[in-house]
CSV table of C-alpha atoms in Angstrom, one decimal:
chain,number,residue,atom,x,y,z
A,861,UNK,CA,-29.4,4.0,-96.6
A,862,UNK,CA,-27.7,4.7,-99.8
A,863,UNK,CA,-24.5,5.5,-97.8
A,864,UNK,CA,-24.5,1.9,-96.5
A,865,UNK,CA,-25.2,0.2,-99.4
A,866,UNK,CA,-22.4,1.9,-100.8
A,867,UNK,CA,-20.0,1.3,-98.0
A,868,UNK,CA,-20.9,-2.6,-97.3
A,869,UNK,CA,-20.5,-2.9,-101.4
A,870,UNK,CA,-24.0,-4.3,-101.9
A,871,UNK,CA,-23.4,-4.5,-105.5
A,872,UNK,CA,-20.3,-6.0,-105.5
A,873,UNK,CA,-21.7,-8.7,-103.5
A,874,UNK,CA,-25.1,-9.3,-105.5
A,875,UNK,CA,-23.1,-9.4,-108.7
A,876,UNK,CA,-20.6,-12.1,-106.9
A,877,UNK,CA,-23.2,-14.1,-105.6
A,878,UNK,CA,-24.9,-14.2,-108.8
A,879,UNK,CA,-21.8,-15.3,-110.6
A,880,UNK,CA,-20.8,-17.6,-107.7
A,881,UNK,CA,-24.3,-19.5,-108.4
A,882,UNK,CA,-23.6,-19.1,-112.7
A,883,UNK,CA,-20.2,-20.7,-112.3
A,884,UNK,CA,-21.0,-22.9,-110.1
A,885,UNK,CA,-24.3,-24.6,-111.9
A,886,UNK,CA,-21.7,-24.4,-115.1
A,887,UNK,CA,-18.3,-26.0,-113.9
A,888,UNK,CA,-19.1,-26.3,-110.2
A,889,UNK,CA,-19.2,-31.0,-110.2
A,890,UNK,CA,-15.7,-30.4,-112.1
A,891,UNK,CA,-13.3,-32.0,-109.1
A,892,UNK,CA,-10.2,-30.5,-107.6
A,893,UNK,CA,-6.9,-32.6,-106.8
A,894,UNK,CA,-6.7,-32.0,-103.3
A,895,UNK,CA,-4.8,-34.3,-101.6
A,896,UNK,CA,-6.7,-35.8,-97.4
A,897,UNK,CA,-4.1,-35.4,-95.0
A,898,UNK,CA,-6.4,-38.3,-93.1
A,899,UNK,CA,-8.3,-41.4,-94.3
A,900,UNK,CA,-8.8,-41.1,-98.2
A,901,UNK,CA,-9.5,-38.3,-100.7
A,902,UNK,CA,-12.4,-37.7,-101.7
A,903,UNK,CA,-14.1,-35.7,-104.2
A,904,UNK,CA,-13.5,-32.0,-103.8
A,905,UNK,CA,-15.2,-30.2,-105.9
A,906,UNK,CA,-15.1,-26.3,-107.8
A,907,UNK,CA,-18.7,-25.8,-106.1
A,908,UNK,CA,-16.8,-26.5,-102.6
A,909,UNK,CA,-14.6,-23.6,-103.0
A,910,UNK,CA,-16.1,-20.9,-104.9
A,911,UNK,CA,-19.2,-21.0,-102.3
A,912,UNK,CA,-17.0,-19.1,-99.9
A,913,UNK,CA,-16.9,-15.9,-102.3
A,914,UNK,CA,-20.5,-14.6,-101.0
A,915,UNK,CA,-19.1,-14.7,-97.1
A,916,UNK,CA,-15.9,-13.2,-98.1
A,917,UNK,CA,-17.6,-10.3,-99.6
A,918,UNK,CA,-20.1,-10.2,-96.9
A,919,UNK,CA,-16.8,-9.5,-94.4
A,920,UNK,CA,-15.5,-7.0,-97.1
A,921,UNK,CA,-17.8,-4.6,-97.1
A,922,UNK,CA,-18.6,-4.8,-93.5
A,923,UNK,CA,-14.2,-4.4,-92.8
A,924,UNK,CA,-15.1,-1.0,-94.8
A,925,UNK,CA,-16.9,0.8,-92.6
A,926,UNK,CA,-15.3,2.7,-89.4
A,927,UNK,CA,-15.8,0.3,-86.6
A,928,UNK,CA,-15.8,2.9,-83.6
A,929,UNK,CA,-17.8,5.2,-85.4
A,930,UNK,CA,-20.7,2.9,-86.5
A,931,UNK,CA,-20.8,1.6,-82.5
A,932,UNK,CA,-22.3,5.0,-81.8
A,933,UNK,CA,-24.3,5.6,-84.6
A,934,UNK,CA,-28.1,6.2,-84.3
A,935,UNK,CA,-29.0,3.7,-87.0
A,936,UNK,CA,-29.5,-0.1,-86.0
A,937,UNK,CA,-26.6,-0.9,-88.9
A,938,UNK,CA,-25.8,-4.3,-87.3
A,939,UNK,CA,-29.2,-5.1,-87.4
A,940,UNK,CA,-28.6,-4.1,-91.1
A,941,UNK,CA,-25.8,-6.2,-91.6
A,942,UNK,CA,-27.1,-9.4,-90.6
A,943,UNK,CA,-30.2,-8.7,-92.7
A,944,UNK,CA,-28.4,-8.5,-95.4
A,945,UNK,CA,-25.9,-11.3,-94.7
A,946,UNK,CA,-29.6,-13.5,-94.0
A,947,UNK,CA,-31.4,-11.8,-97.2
A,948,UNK,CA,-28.5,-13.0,-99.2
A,949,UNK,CA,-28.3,-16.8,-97.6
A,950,UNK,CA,-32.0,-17.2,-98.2
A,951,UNK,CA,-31.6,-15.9,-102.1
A,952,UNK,CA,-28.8,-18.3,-102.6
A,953,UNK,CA,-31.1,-20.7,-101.2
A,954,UNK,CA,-34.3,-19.8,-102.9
A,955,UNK,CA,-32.2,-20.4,-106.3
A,956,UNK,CA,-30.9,-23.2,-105.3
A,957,UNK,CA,-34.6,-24.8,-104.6
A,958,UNK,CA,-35.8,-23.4,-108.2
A,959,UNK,CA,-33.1,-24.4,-110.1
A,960,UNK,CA,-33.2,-28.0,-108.5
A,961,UNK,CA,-36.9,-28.1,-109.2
A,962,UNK,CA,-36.2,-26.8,-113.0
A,963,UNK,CA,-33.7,-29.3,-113.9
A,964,UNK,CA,-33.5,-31.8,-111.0
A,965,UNK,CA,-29.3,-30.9,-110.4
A,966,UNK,CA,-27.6,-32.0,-107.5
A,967,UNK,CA,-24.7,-29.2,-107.7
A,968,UNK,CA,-27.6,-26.4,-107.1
A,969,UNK,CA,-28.2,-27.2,-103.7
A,970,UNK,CA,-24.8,-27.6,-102.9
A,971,UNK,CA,-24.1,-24.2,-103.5
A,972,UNK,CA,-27.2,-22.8,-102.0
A,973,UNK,CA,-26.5,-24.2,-98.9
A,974,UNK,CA,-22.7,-23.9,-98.7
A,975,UNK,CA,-23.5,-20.4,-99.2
A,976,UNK,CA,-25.6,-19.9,-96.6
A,977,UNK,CA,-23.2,-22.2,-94.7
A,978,UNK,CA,-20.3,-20.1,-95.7
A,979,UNK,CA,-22.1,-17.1,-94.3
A,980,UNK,CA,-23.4,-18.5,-90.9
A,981,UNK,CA,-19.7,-19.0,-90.5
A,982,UNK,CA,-18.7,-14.9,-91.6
A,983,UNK,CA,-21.1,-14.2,-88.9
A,984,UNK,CA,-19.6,-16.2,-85.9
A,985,UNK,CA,-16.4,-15.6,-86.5
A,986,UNK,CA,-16.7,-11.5,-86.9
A,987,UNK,CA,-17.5,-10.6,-83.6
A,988,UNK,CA,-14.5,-13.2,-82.4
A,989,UNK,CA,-12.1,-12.3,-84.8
A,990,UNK,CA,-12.7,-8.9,-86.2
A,991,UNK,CA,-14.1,-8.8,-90.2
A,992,UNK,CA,-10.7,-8.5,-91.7
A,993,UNK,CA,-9.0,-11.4,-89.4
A,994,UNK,CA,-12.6,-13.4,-89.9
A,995,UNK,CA,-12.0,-13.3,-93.9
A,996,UNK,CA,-8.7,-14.7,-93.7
A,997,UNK,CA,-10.0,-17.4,-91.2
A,998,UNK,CA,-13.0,-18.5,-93.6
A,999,UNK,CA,-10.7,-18.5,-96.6
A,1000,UNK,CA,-9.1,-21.8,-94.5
A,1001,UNK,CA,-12.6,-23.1,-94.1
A,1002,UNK,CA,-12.6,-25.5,-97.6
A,1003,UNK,CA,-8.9,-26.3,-97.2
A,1004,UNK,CA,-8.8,-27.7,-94.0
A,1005,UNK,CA,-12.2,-29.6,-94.9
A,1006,UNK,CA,-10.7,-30.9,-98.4
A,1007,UNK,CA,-7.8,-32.3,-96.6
A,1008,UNK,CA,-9.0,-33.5,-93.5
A,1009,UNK,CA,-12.9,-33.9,-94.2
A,1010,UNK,CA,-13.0,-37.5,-95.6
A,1011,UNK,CA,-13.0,-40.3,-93.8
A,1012,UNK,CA,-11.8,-44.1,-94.5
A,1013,UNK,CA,-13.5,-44.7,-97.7
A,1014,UNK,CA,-13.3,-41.3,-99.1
A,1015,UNK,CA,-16.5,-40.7,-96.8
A,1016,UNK,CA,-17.1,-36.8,-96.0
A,1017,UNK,CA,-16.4,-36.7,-91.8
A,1018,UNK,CA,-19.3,-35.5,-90.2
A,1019,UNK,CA,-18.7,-32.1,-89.2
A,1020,UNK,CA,-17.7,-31.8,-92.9
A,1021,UNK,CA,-21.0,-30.5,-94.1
A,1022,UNK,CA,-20.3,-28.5,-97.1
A,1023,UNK,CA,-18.1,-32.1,-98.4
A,1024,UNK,CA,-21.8,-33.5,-98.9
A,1025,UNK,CA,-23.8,-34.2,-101.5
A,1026,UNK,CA,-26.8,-31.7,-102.2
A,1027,UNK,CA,-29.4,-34.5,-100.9
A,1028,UNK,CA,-27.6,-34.9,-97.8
A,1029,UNK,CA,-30.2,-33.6,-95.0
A,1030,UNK,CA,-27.7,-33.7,-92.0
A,1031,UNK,CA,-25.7,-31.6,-94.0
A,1032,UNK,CA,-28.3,-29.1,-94.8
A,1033,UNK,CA,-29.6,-28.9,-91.0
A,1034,UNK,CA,-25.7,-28.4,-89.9
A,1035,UNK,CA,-25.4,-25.4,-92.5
A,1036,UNK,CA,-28.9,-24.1,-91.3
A,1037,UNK,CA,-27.7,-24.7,-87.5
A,1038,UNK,CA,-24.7,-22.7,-88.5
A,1039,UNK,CA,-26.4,-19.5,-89.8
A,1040,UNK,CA,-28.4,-19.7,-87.1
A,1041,UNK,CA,-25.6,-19.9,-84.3
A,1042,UNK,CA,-23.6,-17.2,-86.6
A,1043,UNK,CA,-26.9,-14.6,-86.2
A,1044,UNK,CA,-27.1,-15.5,-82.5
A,1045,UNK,CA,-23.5,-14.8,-82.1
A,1046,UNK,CA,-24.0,-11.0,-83.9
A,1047,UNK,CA,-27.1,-10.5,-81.8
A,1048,UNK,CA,-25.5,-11.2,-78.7
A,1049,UNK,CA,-22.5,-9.2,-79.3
A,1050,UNK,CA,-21.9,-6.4,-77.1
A,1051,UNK,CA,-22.4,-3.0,-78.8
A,1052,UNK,CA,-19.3,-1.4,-78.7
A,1053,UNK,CA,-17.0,-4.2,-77.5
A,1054,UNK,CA,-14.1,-4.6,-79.9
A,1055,UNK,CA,-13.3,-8.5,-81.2
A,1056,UNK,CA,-11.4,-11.0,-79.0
A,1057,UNK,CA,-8.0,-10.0,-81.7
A,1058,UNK,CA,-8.3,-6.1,-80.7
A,1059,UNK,CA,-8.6,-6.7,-76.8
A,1060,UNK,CA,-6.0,-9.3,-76.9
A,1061,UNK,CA,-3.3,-6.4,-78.8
């Protein structure tokens, strides 16, 4: 057990997490100049962005590890991973809930659920794309949604969840329906089949 913690950099991504949430409940309403590439711009804001540092580091630490190896190891570690890709969703989320409570903030459960948004997300596309290509691939997640996420009015477009505000329940059930399709997706996977990018070379 301490191996894997080790290799899936467990501290690295506690320690991100918890600064993602700090900088985020300090700077994240401050708004980026992005410019929409359809309908108007809206407001994209620092919370929008750094959210996607939890998932990244989620895909880091899981890239680490010897893929062909860990497919025939004795240990359940994808059972592992997603536990603590879901342990980490639901602690972004549980200080997201007591930090809205404590001082009735809108940007706290932004980043609670974009996080766990972010990470449904790491986990559908890893089993597609491979960790390292499924990093890269989230990384375009807030750009493409900054430029083409708003609508006419500077609206967010609907599949745009993490553009919403924190009060926004569609937006919170879409993130929630994400982390769910992104477990089913790792669940399902085949043990031992490589990603769709490693059959295809």
């Amino acid at each position: 057990m301490i191996w894997w913690l080790k290799l899936r950099a467990v501290p690295a991504l506690a320690a991100g997490t918890t600064a993602t949430f700090l900088i985020g409940l300090l700077v994240g309403t401050s708004e980026l100049p992005v410019p929409a590439l359809a309908g108007q711009a809206g407001h994209f804001l620092v919370g929008h962005l750094i959210t996607l540092v939890p998932g990244v580091l989620l895909l880091y630490g899981t890239a680490r590890a010897d893929q062909r190896t860990e497919r025939i190891a004795t240990r359940p570690l994808s059972s592992w991973d997603t536990c603590l890709a879901l342990g980490t969703a639901a602690a972004a989320m549980a200080a997201a809930v007591l930090c809205h409570l404590l001082w009735r903030t809108d940007i706290a459960m932004v980043l609670g659920r974009n996080i766990a948004g972010y990470i449904g997300l790491a986990l559908l596309l890893a089993p597609v794309l491979g960790h390292r290509v499924a990093g890269a691939a989230l990384a375009t997640v807030p750009l493409i949604c900054a430029a083409a996420g708003w609508g006419l009015g500077g609206r967010p477009q609907p599949w745009a969840w993490l553009l919403y505000p924190g009060n926004s329940f569609p937006a919170l059930a879409l993130a929630g329906a994400t982390l769910c399709a992104g477990t089913a997706a790792t669940a399902l996977s085949e043990k031992g089949a490589s990603p769709l990018i490693a059959r295809i070379q």
